[in-house]
Coordinates of C-alpha atoms in Angstrom, one line a residue:
X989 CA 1.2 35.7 -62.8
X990 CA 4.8 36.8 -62.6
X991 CA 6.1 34.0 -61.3
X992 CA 4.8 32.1 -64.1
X993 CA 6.3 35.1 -66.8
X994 CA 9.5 34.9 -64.6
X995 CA 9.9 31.2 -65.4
X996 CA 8.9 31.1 -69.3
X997 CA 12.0 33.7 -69.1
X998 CA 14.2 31.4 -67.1
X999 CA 13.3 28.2 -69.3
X1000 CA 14.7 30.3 -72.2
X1001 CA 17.6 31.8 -70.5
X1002 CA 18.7 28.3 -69.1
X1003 CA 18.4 26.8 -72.5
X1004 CA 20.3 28.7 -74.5
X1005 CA 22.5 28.0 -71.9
X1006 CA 22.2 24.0 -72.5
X1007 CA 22.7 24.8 -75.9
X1008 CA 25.6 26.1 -75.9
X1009 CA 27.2 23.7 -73.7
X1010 CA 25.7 21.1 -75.5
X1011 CA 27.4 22.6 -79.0
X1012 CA 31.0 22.6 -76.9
X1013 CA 30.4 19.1 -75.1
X1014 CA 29.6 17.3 -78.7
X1015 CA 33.1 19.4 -80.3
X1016 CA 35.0 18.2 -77.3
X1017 CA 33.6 14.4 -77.6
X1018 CA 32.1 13.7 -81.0
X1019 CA 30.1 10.3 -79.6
X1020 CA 28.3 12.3 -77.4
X1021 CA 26.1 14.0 -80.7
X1022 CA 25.1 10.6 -81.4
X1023 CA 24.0 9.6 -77.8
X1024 CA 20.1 9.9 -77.1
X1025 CA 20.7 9.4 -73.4
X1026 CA 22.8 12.7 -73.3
X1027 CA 20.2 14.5 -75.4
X1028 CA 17.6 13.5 -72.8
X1029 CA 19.6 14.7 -70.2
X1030 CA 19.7 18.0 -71.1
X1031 CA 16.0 18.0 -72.0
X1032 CA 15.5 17.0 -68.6
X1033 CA 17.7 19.6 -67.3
X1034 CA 16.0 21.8 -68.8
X1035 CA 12.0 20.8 -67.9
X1036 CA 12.9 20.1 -63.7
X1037 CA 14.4 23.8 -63.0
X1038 CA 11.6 25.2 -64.7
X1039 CA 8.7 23.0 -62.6
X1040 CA 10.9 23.4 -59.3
X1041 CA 10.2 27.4 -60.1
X1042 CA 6.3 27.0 -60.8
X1043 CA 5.9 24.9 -57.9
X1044 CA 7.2 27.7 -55.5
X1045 CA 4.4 29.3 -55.9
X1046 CA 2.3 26.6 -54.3
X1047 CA 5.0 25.1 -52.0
X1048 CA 6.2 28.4 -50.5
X1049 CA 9.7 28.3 -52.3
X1050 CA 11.1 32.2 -53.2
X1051 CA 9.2 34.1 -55.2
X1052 CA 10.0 36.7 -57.3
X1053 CA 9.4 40.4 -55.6
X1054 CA 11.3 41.9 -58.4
X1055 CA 8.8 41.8 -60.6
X1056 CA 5.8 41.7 -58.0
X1057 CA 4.2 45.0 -59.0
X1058 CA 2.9 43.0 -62.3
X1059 CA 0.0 40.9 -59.9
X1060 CA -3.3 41.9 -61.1
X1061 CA -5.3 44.9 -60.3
X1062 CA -8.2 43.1 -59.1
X1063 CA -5.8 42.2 -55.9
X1064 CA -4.9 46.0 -55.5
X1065 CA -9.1 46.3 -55.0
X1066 CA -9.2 43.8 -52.4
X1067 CA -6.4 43.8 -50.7
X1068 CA -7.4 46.7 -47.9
X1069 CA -5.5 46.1 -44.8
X1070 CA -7.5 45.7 -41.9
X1071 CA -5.7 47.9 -39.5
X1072 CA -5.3 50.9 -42.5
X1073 CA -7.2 54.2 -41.5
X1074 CA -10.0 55.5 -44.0
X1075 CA -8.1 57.9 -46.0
X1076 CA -5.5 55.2 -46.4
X1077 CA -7.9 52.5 -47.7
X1078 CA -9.2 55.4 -50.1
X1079 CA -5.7 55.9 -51.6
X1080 CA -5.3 52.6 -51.9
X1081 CA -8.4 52.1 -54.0
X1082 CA -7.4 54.3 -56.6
X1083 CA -3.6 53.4 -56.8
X1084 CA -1.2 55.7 -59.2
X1085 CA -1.8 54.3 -63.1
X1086 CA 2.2 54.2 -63.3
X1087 CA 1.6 50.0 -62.7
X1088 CA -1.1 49.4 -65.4
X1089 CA 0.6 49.1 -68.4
X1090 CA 2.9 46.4 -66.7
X1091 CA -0.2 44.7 -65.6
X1092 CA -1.5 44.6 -69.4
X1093 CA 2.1 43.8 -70.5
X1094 CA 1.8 40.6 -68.2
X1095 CA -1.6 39.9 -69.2
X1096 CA -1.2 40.4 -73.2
X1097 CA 2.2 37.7 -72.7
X1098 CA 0.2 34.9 -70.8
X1099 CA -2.2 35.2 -72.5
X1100 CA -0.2 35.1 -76.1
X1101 CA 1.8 32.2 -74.4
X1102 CA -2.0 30.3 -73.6
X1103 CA -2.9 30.6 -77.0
X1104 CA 0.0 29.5 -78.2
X1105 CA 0.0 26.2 -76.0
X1106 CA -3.3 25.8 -77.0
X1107 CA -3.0 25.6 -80.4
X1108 CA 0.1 23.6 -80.0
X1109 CA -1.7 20.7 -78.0
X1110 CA -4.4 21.0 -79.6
X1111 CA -2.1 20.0 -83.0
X1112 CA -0.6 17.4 -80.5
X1113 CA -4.0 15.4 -79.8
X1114 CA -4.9 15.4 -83.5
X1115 CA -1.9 14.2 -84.2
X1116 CA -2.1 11.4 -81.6
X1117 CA -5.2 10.7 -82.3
X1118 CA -4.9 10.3 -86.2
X1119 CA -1.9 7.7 -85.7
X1120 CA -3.6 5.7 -83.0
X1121 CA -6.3 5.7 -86.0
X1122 CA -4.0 5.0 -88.8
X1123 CA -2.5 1.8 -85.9
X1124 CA -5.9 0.5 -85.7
X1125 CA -6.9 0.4 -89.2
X1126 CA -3.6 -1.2 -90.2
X1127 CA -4.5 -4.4 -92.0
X1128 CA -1.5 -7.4 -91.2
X1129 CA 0.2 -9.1 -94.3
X1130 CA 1.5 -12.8 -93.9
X1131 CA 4.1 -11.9 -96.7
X1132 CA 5.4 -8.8 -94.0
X1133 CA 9.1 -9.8 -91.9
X1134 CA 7.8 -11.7 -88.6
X1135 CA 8.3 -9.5 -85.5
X1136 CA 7.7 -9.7 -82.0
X1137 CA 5.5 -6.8 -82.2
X1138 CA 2.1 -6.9 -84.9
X1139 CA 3.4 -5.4 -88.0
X1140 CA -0.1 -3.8 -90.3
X1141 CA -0.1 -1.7 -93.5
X1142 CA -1.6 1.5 -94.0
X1143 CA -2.9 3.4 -97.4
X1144 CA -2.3 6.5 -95.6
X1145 CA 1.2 8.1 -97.4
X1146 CA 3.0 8.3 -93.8
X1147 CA 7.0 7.4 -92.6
X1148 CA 6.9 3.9 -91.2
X1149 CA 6.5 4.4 -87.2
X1150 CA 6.0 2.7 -84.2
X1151 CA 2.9 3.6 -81.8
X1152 CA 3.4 4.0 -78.2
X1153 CA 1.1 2.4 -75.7
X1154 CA -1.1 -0.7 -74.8
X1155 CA -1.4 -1.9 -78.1
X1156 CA 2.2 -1.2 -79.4
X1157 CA 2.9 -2.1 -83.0
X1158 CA 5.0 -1.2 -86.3
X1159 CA 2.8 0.4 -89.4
X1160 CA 4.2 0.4 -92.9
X1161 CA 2.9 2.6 -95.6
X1162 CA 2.1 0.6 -98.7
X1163 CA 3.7 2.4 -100.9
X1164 CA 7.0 1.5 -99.0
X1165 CA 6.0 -2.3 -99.0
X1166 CA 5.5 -2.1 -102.7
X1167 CA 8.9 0.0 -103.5
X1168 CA 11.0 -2.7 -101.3
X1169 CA 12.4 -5.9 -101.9
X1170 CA 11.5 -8.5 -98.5
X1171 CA 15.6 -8.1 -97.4
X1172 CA 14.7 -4.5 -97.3
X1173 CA 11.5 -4.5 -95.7
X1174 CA 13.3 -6.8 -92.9
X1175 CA 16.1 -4.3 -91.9
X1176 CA 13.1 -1.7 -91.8
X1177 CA 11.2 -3.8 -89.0
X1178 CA 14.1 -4.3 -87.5
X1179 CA 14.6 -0.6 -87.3
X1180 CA 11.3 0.1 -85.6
X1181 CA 11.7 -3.2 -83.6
X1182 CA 14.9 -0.7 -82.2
X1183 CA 12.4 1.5 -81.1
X1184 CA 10.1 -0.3 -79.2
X1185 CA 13.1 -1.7 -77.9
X1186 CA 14.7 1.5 -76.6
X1187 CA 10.9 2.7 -75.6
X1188 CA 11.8 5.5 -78.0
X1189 CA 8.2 5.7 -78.7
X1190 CA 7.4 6.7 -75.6
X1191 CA 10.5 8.9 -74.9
X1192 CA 9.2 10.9 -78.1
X1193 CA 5.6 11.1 -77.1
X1194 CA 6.8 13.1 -73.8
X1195 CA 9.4 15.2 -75.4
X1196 CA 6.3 16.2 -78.1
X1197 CA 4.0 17.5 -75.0
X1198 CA 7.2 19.4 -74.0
X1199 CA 7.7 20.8 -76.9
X1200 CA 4.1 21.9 -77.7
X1201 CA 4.5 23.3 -74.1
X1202 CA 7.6 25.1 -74.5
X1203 CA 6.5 26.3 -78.2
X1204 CA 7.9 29.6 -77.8
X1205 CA 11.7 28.2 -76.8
X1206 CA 13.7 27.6 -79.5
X1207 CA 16.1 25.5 -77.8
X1208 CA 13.5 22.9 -76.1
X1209 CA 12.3 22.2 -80.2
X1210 CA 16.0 21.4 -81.1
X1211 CA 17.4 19.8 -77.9
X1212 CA 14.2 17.4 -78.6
X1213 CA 15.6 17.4 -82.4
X1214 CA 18.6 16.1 -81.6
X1215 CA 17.6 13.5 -79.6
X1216 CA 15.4 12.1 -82.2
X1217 CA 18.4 12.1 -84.8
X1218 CA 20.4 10.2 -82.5
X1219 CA 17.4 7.6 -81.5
X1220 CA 17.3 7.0 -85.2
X1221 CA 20.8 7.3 -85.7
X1222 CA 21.0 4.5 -82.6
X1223 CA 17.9 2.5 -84.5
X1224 CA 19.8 2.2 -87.7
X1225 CA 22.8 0.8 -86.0
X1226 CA 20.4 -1.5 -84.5
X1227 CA 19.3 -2.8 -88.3
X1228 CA 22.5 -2.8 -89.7
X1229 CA 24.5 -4.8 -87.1
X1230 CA 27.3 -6.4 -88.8
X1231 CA 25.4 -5.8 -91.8
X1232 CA 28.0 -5.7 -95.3
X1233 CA 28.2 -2.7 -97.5
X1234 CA 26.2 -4.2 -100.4
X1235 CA 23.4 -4.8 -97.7
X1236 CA 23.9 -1.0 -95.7
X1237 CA 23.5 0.6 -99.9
X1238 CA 20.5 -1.4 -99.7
X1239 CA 19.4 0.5 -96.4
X1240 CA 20.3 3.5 -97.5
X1241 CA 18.5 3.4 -101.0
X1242 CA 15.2 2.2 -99.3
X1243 CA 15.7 5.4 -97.0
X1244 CA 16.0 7.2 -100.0
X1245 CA 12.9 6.0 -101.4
X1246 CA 11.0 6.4 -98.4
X1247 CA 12.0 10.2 -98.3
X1248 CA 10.8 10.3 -102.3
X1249 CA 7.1 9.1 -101.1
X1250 CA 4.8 12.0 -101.1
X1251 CA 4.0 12.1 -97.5
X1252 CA 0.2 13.1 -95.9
X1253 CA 2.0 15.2 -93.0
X1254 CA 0.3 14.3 -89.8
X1255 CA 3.0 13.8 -87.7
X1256 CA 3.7 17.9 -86.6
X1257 CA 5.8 16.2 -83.7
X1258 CA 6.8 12.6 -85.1
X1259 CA 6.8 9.8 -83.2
X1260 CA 10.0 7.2 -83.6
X1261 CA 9.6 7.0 -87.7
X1262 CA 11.7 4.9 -89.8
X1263 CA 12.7 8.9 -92.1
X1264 CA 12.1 12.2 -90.0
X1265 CA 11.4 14.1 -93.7
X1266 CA 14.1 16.7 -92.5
X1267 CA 17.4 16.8 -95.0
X1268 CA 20.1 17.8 -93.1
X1269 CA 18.9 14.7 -90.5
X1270 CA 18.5 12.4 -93.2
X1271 CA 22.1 13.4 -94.9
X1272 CA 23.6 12.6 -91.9
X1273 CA 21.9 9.2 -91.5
X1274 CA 22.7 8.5 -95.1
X1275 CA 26.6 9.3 -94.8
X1276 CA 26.8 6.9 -91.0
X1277 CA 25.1 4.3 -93.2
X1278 CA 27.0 4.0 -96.4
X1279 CA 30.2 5.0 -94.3
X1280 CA 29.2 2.4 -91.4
X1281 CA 29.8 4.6 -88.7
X1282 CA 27.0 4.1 -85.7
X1283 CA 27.5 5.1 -82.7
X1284 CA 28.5 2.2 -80.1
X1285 CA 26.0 0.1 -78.1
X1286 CA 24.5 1.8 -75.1
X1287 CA 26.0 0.5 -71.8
X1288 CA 25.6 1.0 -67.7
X1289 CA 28.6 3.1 -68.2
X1290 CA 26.4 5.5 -70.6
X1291 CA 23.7 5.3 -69.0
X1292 CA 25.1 6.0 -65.2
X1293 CA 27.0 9.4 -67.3
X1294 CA 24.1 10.6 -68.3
X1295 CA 22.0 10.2 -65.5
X1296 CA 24.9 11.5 -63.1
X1297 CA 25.1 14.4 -65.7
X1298 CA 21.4 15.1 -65.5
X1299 CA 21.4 15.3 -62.2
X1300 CA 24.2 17.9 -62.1
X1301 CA 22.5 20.2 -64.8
X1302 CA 19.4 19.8 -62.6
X1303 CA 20.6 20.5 -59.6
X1304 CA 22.2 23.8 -61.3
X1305 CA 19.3 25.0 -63.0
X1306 CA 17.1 24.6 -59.8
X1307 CA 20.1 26.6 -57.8
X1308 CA 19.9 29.5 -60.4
X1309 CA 16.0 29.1 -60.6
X1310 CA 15.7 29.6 -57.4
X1311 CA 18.5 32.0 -56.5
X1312 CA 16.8 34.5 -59.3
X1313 CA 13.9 34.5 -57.8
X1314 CA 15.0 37.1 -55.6
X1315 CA 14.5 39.6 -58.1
X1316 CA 17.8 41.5 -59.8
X1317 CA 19.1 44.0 -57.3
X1318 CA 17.6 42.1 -54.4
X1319 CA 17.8 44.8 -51.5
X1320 CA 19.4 43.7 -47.6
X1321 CA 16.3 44.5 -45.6
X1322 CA 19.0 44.9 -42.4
X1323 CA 22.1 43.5 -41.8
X1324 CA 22.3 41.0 -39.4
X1325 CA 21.9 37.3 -38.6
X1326 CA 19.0 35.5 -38.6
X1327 CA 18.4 34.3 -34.8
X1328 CA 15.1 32.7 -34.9
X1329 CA 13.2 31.2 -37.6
X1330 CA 9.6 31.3 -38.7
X1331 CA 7.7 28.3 -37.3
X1332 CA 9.6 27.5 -34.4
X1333 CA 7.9 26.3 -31.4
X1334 CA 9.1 28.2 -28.5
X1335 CA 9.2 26.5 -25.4
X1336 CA 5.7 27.7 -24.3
X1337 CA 4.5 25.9 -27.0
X1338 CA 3.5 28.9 -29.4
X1339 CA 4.5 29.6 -32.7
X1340 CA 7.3 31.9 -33.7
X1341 CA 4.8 34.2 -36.3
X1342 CA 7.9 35.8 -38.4
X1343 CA 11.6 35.9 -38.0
X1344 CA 13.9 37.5 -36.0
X1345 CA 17.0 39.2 -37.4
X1346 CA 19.8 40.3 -34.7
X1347 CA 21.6 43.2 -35.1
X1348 CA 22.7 46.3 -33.0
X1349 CA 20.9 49.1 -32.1
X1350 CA 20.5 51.8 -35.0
X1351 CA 21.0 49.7 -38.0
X1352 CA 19.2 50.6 -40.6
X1353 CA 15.8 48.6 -42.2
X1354 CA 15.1 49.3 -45.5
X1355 CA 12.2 48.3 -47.5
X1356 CA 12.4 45.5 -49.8
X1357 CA 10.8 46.6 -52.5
X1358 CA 8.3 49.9 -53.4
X1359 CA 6.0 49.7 -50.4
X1360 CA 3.5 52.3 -48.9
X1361 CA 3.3 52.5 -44.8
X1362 CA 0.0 51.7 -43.6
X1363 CA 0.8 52.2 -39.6
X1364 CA 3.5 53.8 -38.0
X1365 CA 3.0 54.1 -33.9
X1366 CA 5.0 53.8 -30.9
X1367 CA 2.5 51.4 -29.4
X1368 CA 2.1 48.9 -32.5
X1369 CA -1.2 47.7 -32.9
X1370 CA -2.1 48.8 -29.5
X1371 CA 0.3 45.9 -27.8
X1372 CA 2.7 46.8 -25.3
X1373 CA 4.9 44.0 -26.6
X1374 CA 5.1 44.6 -29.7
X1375 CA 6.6 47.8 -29.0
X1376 CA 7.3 50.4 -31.8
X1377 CA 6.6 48.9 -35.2
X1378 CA 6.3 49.9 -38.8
X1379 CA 3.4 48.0 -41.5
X1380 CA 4.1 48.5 -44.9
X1381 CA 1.8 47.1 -48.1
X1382 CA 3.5 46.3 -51.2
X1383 CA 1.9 48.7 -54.1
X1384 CA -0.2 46.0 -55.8
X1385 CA -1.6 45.2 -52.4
X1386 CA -0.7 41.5 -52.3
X1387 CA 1.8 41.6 -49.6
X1388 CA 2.5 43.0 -46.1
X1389 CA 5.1 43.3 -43.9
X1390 CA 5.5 44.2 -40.2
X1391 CA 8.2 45.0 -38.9
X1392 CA 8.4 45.4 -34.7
X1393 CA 10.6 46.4 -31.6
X1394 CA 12.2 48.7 -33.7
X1395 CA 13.9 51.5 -31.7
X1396 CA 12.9 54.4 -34.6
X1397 CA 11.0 55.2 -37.4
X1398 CA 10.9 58.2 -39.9
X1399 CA 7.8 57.7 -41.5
X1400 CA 4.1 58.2 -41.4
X1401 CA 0.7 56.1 -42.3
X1402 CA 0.3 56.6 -46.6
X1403 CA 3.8 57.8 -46.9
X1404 CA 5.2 56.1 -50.5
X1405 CA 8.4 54.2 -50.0
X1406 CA 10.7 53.1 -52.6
X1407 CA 12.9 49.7 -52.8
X1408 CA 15.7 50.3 -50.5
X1409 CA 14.8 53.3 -48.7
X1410 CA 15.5 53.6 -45.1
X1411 CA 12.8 54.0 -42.8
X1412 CA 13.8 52.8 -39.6
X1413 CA 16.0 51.5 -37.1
X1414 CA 16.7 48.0 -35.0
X1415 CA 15.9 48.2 -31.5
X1416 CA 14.3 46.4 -28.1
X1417 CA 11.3 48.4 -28.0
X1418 CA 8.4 46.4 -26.0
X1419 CA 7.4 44.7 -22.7
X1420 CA 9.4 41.5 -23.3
X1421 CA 12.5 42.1 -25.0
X1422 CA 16.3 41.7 -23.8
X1423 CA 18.0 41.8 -27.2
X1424 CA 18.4 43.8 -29.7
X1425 CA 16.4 42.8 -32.5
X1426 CA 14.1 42.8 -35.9
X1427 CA 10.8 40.8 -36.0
X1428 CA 9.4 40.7 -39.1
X1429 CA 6.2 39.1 -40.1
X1430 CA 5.3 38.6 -43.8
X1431 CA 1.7 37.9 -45.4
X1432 CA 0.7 37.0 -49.3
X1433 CA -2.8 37.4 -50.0
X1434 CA -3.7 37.7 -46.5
X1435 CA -2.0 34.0 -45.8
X1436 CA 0.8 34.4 -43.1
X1437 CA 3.9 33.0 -44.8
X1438 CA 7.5 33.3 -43.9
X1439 CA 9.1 36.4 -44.9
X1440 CA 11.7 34.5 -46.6
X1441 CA 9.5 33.0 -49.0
X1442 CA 8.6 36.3 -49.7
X1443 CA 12.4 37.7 -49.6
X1444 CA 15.5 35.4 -49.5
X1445 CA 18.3 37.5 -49.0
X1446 CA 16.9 37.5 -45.7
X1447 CA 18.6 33.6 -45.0
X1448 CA 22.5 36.0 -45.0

């Protein structure tokens, strides 16, 4: 649950973020507004981080103990460890109320953010399904501009567009076919014929299931915005190529025209359309028309920039994605290095349970977050080579820790610990040690897992 809360936060965070370097990337190169491969490589940048977050959840990537406490209180029931004495396992069953309203904090937002998703696709698949309807039902006309791609007519008062998939064709309203002269109706299919082209039609299919995914982020709806204005912007430059000025007014008025059509407004999330029904996009397109300014043809060049650019955004946002999901104020458990890994085969042929952190005798270990001890002894578990150790439950009950061959402690079984309080010190207690050390083992939901999954700043 908080991992997923943690990255609807980061997807807004690192958008705004786009955003604004987006805003200061167009002022510094003008071309670049009008350049759907950029857009969609921010959109991109954008979507990756935030799936690359999610999917350490399942793939053992860092997760967020920051914000841990949050975890259900179903987990804080069932969660007893088995080594805890009775009156431990009875204090944990009835843990301090303190955490609850965080709990129903979490639950009220995924639960607004589910609705909202819901209702959001839900629009979505109407929407889909109501053009593939419209598609079907199109009826051809011989007198309709020849194209590579079937051309129909609708009654329905829609934009012209372009449907994506298997049967992919252009549909005209027929109150545009009537309204234009045949010179006009030919720039128009060759406007959509852009779109198929460019695959636009599928590029704006995905960015609509993002968007209706992302409802509550401002900057996913206009990053996907501006990429449809400069996909149309890129389509009209496409119809107008080399086109004189008497024939680009004739564009523009037919534009105009279209935008006069009362409109049955299906489209929510439009798909490549031949007018978008938004003003400021359509001002735009009507000043690059009548002024003939379209932005240049799309090249290797372009596309290798913005694919290269991607990449880099990417490869940022998953570093920060990641790095945050230590929590704010991530505590140093000890200070050290870390010697040995988790899942090494030792030469035996056994595997290395936790990791080992090397440091001197006497430094400090602190607790990485607000922790109760659940055993304390000299004799850990009752194994000679485990030598003094120290267990410790996370509040919520979803994670524990041991920590073992420590050379002290200063705590007792249902003591309350709080994020970075000492409670004991690195030693070479047990039957098989020679160096100083810490070995910590870490487990999630009773899985065994490596502690720095759990806790990153552990890899310093």
């Amino acid at each position: 649950m908080t991992m997923f809360l943690a990255a609807l936060a980061f997807s807004l965070v690192w958008g705004g973020v786009l955003r604004v370097g987006a805003v200061a990337l167009t002022k510094a190169a003008p071309s670049l507004r009008v350049s759907p491969s950029f857009h969609l490589a921010l959109i991109v940048s954008l979507v990756v981080p935030v799936i690359l977050m999610l999917a350490g959840i399942r793939l053992g990537l860092p997760v967020l103990p920051a914000l841990q406490p949050l975890s259900g209180l179903s987990a804080l029931q069932g969660g007893i460890a088995l080594h805890a004495p009775a009156e431990m396992q009875a204090g944990l069953a009835h843990p301090r109320p303190s955490f609850r309203w965080q709990t129903l904090c979490a639950g009220i937002a995924i639960t607004l953010y589910v609705f909202g998703a819901a209702v959001h696709l839900l629009r979505l698949s109407r929407t889909w399904q109501r053009l593939s309807a419209i598609a079907a039902n199109a009826t051809p006309d011989p007198a309709l501009p020849r194209s590579a791609w079937p051309v129909g007519i609708t009654h329905t008062p829609i934009p012209a567009f372009v449907i994506a998939g298997w049967r992919r064709s252009i549909v005209l309203p027929q109150a545009l076919v009537l309204t234009s002269s045949p010179q006009q109706l030919a720039m128009i299919v060759a406007h959509e014929e852009a779109h198929l082209k460019a695959r636009d039609p599928e590029v704006a299919a995905a960015l609509s299931l993002i968007v209706a995914i992302f409802w509550f982020n401002p900057f996913a709806r206009a990053l996907a915005g501006r990429w449809r204005l400069a996909a149309e912007l890129r389509a009209d430059a496409a119809a107008l190529d080399k086109a004189p000025k008497e024939m680009r007014r004739a564009y523009a008025r037919i534009l105009l025209s279209a935008l006069r059509i009362p409109t049955d407004r299906v489209m929510p999330c439009p798909p490549a359309t031949f007018s978008t029904l938004q003003f400021r996009t359509e001002k735009m397109r009507m000043t690059n028309i009548l002024e003939g300014r379209f932005p240049a043809r799309k090249s290797r060049f372009s596309f290798a920039f913005a694919a290269a650019f991607s990449l880099a955004l990417t490869g940022v946002g998953a570093s920060l994605a990641t790095s945050s999901l230590a929590g704010p104020g991530a505590v140093d458990i000890v200070k050290g290095r870390l010697a040995v890994s988790f899942g090494v085969i030792r030469k035996d042929g056994t595997f290395h349970k936790g990791v080992d952190i090397a440091a001197p005798i006497g430094t400090p270990i602190f607790t990485p977050e607000d922790m109760i001890v659940v055993e304390a002894s000299d004799l850990f578990r009752g194994e000679p080579r485990y030598g003094k150790g120290v267990e410790l439950r996370s509040v919520d009950g979803t994670r524990r820790a041991l920590f073992t061959h420590v050379d002290s402690y200063s705590v007792n079984p249902g003591d309350r610990l709080k994020k970075g309080e000492a409670f004991a010190t690195v030693g070479k207690s047990g039957s098989t040690q020679r160096h100083a050390h810490l070995h910590l083992e870490a487990f999630e939901n009773r899985r065994r897992v490596d502690p720095v999954s759990l806790w990153p700043q552990l890899r310093n």
